[in-house]
PDB file of N, CA and C in Angstrom:
ATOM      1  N   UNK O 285     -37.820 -24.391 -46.675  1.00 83.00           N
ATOM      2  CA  UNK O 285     -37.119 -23.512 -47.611  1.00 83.00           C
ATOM      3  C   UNK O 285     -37.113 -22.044 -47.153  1.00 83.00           C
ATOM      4  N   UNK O 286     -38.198 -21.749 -46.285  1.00 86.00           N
ATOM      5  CA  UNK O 286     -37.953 -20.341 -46.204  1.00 86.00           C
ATOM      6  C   UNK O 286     -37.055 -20.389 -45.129  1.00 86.00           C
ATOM      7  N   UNK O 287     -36.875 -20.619 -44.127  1.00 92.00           N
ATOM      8  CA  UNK O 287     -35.825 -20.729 -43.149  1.00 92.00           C
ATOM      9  C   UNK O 287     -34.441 -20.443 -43.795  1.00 92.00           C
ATOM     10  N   UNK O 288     -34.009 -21.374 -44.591  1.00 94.00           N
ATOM     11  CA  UNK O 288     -33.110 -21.241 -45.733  1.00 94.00           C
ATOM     12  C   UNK O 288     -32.311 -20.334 -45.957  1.00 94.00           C
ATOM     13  N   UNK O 289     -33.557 -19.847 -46.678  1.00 93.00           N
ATOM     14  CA  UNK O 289     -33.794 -18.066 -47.617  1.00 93.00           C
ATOM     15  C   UNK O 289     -33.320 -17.292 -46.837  1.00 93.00           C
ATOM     16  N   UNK O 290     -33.889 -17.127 -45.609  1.00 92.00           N
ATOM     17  CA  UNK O 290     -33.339 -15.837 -44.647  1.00 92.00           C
ATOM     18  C   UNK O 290     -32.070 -16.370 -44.627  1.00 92.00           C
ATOM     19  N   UNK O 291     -31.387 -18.041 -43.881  1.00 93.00           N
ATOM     20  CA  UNK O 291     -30.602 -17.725 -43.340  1.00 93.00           C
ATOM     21  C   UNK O 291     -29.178 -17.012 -44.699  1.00 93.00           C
ATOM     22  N   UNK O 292     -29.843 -17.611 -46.232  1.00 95.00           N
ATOM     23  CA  UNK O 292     -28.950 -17.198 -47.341  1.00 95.00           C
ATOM     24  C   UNK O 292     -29.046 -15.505 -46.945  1.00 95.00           C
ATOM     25  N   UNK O 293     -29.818 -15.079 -46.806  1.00 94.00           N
ATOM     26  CA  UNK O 293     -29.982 -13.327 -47.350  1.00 94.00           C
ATOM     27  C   UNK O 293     -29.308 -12.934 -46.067  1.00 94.00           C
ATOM     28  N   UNK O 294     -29.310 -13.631 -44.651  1.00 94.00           N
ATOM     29  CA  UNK O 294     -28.620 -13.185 -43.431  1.00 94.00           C
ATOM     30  C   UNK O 294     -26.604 -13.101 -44.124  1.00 94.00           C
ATOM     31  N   UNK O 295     -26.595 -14.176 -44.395  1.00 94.00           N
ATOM     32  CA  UNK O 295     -24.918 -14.638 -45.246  1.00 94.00           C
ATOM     33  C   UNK O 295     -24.886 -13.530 -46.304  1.00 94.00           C
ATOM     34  N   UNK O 296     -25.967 -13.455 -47.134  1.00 96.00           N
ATOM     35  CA  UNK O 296     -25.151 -12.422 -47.947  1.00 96.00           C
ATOM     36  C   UNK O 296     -25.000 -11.194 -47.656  1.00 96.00           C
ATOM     37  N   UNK O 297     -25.986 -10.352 -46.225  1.00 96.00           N
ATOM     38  CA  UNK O 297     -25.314  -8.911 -46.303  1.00 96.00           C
ATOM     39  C   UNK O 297     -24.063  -9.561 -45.015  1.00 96.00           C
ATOM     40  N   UNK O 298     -23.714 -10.393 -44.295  1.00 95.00           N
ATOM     41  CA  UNK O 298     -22.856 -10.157 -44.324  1.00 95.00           C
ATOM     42  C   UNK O 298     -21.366 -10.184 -44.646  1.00 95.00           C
ATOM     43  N   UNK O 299     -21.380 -11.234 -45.924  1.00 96.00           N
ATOM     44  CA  UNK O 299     -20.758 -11.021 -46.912  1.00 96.00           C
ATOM     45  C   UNK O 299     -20.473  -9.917 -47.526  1.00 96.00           C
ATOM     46  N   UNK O 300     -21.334  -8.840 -47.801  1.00 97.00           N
ATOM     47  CA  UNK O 300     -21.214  -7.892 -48.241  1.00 97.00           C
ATOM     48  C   UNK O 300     -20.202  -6.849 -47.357  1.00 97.00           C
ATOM     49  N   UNK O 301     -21.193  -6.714 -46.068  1.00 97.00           N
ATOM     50  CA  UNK O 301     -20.529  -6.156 -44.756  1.00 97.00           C
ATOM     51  C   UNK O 301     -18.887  -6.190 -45.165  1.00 97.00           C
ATOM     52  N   UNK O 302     -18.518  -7.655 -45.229  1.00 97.00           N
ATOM     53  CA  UNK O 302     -16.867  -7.898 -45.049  1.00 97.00           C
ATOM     54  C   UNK O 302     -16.232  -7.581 -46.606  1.00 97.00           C
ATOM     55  N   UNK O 303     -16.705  -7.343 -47.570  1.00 97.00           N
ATOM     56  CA  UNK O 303     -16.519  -6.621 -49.011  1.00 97.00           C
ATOM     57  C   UNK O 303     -16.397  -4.980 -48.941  1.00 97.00           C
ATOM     58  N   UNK O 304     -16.829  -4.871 -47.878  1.00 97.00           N
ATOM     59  CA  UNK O 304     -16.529  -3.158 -47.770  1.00 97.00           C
ATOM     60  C   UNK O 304     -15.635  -3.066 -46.390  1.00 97.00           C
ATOM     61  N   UNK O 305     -15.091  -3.515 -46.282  1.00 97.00           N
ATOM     62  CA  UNK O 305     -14.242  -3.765 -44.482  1.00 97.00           C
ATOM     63  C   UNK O 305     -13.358  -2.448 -44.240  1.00 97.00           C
ATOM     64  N   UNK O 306     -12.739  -2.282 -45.700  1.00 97.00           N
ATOM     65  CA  UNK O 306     -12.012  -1.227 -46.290  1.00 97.00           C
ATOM     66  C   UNK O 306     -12.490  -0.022 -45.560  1.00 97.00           C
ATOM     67  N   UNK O 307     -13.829   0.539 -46.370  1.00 97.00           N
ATOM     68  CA  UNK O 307     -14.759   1.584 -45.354  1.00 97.00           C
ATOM     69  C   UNK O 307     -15.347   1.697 -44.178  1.00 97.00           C
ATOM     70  N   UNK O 308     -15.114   0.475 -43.335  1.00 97.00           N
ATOM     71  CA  UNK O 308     -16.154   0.235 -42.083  1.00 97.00           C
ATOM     72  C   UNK O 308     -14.435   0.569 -41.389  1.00 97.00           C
ATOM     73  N   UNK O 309     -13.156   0.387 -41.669  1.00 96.00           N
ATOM     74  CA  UNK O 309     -12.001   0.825 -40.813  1.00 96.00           C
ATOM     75  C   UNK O 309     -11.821   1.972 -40.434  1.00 96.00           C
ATOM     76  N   UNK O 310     -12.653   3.124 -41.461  1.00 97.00           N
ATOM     77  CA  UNK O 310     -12.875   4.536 -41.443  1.00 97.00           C
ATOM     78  C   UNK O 310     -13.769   5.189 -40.329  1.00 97.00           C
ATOM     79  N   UNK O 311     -14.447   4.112 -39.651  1.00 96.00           N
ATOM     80  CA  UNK O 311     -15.463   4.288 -38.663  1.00 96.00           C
ATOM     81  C   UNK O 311     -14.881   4.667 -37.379  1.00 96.00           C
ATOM     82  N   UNK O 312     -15.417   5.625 -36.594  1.00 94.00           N
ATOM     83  CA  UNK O 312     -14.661   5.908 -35.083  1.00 94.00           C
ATOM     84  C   UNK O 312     -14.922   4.113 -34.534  1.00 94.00           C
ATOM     85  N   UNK O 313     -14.282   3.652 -33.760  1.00 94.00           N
ATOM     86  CA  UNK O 313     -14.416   2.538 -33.117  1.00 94.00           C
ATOM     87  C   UNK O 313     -15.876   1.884 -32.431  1.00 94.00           C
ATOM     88  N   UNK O 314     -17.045   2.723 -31.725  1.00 92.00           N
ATOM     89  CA  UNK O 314     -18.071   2.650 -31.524  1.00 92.00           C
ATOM     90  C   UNK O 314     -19.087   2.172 -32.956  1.00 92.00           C
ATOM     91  N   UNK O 315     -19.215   3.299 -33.684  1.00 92.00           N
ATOM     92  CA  UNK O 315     -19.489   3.061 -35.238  1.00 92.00           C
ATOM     93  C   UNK O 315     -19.235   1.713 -35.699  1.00 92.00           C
ATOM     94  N   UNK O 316     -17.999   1.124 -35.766  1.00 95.00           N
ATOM     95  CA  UNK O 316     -17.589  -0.087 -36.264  1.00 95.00           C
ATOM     96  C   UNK O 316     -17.957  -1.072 -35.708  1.00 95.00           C
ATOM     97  N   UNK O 317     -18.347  -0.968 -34.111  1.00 94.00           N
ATOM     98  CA  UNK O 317     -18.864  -1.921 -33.701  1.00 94.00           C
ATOM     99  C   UNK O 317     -20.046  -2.150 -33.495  1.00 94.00           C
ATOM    100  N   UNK O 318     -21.136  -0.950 -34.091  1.00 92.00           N
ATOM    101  CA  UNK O 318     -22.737  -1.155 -34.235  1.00 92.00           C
ATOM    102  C   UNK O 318     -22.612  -1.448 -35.747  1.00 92.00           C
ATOM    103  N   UNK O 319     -21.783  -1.505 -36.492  1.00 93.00           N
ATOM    104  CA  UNK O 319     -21.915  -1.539 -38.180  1.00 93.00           C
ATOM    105  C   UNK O 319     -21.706  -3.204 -38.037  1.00 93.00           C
ATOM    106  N   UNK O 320     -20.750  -3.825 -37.170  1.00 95.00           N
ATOM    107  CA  UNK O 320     -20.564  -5.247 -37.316  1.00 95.00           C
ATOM    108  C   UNK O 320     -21.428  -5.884 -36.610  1.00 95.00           C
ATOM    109  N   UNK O 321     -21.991  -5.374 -35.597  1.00 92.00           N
ATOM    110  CA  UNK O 321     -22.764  -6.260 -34.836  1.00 92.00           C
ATOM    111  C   UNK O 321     -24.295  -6.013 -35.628  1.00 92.00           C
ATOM    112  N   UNK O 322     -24.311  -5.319 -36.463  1.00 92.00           N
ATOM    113  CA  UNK O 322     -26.067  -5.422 -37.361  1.00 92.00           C
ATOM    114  C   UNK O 322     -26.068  -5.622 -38.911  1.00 92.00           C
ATOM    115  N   UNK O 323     -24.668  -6.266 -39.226  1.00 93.00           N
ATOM    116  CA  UNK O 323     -24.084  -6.575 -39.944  1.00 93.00           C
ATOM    117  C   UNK O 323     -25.641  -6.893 -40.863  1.00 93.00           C
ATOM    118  N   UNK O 324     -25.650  -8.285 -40.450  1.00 90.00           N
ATOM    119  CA  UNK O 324     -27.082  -9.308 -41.133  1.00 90.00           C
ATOM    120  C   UNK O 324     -28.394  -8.899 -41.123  1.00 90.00           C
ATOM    121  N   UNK O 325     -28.727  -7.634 -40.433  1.00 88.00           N
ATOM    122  CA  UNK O 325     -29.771  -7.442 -40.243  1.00 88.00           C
ATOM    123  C   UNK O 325     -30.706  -7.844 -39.509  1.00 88.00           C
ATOM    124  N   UNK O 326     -30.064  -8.455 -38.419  1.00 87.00           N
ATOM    125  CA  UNK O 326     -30.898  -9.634 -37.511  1.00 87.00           C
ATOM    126  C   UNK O 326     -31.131  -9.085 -36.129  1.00 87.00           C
ATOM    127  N   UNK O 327     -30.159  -7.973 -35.978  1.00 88.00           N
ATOM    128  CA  UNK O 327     -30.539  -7.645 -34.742  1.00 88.00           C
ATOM    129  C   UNK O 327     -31.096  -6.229 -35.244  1.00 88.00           C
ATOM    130  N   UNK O 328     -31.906  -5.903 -33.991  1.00 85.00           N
ATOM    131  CA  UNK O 328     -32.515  -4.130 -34.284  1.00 85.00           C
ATOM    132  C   UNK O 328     -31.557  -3.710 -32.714  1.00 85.00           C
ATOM    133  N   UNK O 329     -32.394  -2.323 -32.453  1.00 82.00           N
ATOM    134  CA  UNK O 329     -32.188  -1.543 -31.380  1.00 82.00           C
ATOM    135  C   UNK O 329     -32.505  -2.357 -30.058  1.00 82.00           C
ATOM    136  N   UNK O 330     -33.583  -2.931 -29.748  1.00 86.00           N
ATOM    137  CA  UNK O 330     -34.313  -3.806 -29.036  1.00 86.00           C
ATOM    138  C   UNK O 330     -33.531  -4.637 -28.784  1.00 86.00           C
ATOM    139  N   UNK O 331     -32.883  -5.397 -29.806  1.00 92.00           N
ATOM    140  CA  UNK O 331     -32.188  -6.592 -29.279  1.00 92.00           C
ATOM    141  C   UNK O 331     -30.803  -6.305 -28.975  1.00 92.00           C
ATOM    142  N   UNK O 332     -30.644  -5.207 -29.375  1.00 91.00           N
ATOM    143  CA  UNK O 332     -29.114  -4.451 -28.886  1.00 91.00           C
ATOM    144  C   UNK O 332     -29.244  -4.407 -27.388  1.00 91.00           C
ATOM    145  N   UNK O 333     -30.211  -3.489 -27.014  1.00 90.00           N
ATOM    146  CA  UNK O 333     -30.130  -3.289 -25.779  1.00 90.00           C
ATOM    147  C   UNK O 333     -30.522  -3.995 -24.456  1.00 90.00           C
ATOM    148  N   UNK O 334     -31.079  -5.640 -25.107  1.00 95.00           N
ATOM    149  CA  UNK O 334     -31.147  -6.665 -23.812  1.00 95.00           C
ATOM    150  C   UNK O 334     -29.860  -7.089 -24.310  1.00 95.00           C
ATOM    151  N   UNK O 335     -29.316  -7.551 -25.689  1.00 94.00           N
ATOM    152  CA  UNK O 335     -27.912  -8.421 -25.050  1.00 94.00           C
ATOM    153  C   UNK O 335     -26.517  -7.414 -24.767  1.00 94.00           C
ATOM    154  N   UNK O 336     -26.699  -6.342 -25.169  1.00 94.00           N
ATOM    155  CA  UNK O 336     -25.720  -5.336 -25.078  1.00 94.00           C
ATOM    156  C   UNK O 336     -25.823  -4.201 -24.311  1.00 94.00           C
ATOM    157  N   UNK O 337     -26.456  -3.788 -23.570  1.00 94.00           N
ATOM    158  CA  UNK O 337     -26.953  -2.692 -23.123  1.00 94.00           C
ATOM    159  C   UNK O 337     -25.919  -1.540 -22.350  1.00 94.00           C
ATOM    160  N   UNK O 338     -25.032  -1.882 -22.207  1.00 95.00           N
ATOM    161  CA  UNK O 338     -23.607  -1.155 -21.437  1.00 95.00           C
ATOM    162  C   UNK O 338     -23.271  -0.428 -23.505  1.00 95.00           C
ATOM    163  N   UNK O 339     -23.047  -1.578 -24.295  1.00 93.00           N
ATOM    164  CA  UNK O 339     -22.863  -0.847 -25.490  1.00 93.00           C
ATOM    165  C   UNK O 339     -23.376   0.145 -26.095  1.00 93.00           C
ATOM    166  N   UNK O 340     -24.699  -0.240 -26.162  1.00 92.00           N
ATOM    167  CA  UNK O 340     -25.857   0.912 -26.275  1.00 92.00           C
ATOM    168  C   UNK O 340     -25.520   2.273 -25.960  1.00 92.00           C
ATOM    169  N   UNK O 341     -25.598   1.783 -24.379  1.00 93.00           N
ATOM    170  CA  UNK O 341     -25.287   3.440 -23.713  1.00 93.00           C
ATOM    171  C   UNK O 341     -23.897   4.323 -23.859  1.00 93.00           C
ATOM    172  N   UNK O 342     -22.745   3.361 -24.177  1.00 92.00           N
ATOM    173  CA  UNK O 342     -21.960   4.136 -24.511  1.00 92.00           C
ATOM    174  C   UNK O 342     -21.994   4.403 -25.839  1.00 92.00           C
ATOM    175  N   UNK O 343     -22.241   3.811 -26.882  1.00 91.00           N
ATOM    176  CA  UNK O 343     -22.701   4.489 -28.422  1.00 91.00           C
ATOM    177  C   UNK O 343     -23.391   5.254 -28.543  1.00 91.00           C
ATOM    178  N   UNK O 344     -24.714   5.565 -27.409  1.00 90.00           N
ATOM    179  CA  UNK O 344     -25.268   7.219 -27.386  1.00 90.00           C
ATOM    180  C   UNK O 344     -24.601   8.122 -26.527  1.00 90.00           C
ATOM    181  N   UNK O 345     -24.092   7.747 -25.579  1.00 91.00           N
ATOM    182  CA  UNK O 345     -22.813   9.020 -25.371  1.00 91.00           C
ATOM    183  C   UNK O 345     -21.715   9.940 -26.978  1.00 91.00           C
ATOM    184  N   UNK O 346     -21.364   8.749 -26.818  1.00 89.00           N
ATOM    185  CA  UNK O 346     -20.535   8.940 -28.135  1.00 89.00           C
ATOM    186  C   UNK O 346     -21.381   9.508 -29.457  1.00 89.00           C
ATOM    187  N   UNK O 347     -22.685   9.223 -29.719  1.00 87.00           N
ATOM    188  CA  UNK O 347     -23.341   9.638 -31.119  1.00 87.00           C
ATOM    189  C   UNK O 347     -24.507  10.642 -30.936  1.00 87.00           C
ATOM    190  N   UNK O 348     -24.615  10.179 -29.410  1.00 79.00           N
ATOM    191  CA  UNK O 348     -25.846  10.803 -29.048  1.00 79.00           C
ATOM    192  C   UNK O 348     -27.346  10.555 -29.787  1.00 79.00           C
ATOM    193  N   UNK O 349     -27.200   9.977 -30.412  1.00 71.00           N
ATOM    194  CA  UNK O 349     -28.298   9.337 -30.770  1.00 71.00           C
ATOM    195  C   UNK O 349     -28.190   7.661 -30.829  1.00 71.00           C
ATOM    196  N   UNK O 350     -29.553   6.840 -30.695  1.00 59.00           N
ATOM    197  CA  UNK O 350     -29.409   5.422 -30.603  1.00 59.00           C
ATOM    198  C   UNK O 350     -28.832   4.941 -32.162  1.00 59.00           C
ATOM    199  N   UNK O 351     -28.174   4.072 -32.095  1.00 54.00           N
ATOM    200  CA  UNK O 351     -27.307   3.041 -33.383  1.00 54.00           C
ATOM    201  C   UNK O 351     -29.064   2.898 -34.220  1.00 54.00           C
TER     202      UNK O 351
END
């Protein structure tokens, strides 16, 4: 059951995520794509930057600070 649980609470923010899609279009393009890809809460910084790491670095160009 707990397995479950997370994977329900993973589904509902990003359910939520796609309930506000409206405001996440308002995002410079970089933005939108660290807002969707941590959508669920499942990934952090850490796991950004082994499976994404070219992304990373250009989202701190662009923000200058890490997502």
């Amino acid at each position: 059951r707990p397995t479950a649980d997370r994977l329900l609470a993973v589904a509902q923010r990003s359910l939520e995520w796609y309930e506000q899609f409206r405001e996440h279009m308002r995002l410079d393009p970089w933005a939108f794509v660290h807002s969707y890809m941590v959508r669920g809460e499942r990934l952090g910084l850490d796991d950004l930057r082994r499976r994404a790491p070219r992304f990373v670095e250009n989202y701190e160009q662009h923000h200058g600070t890490s997502p």
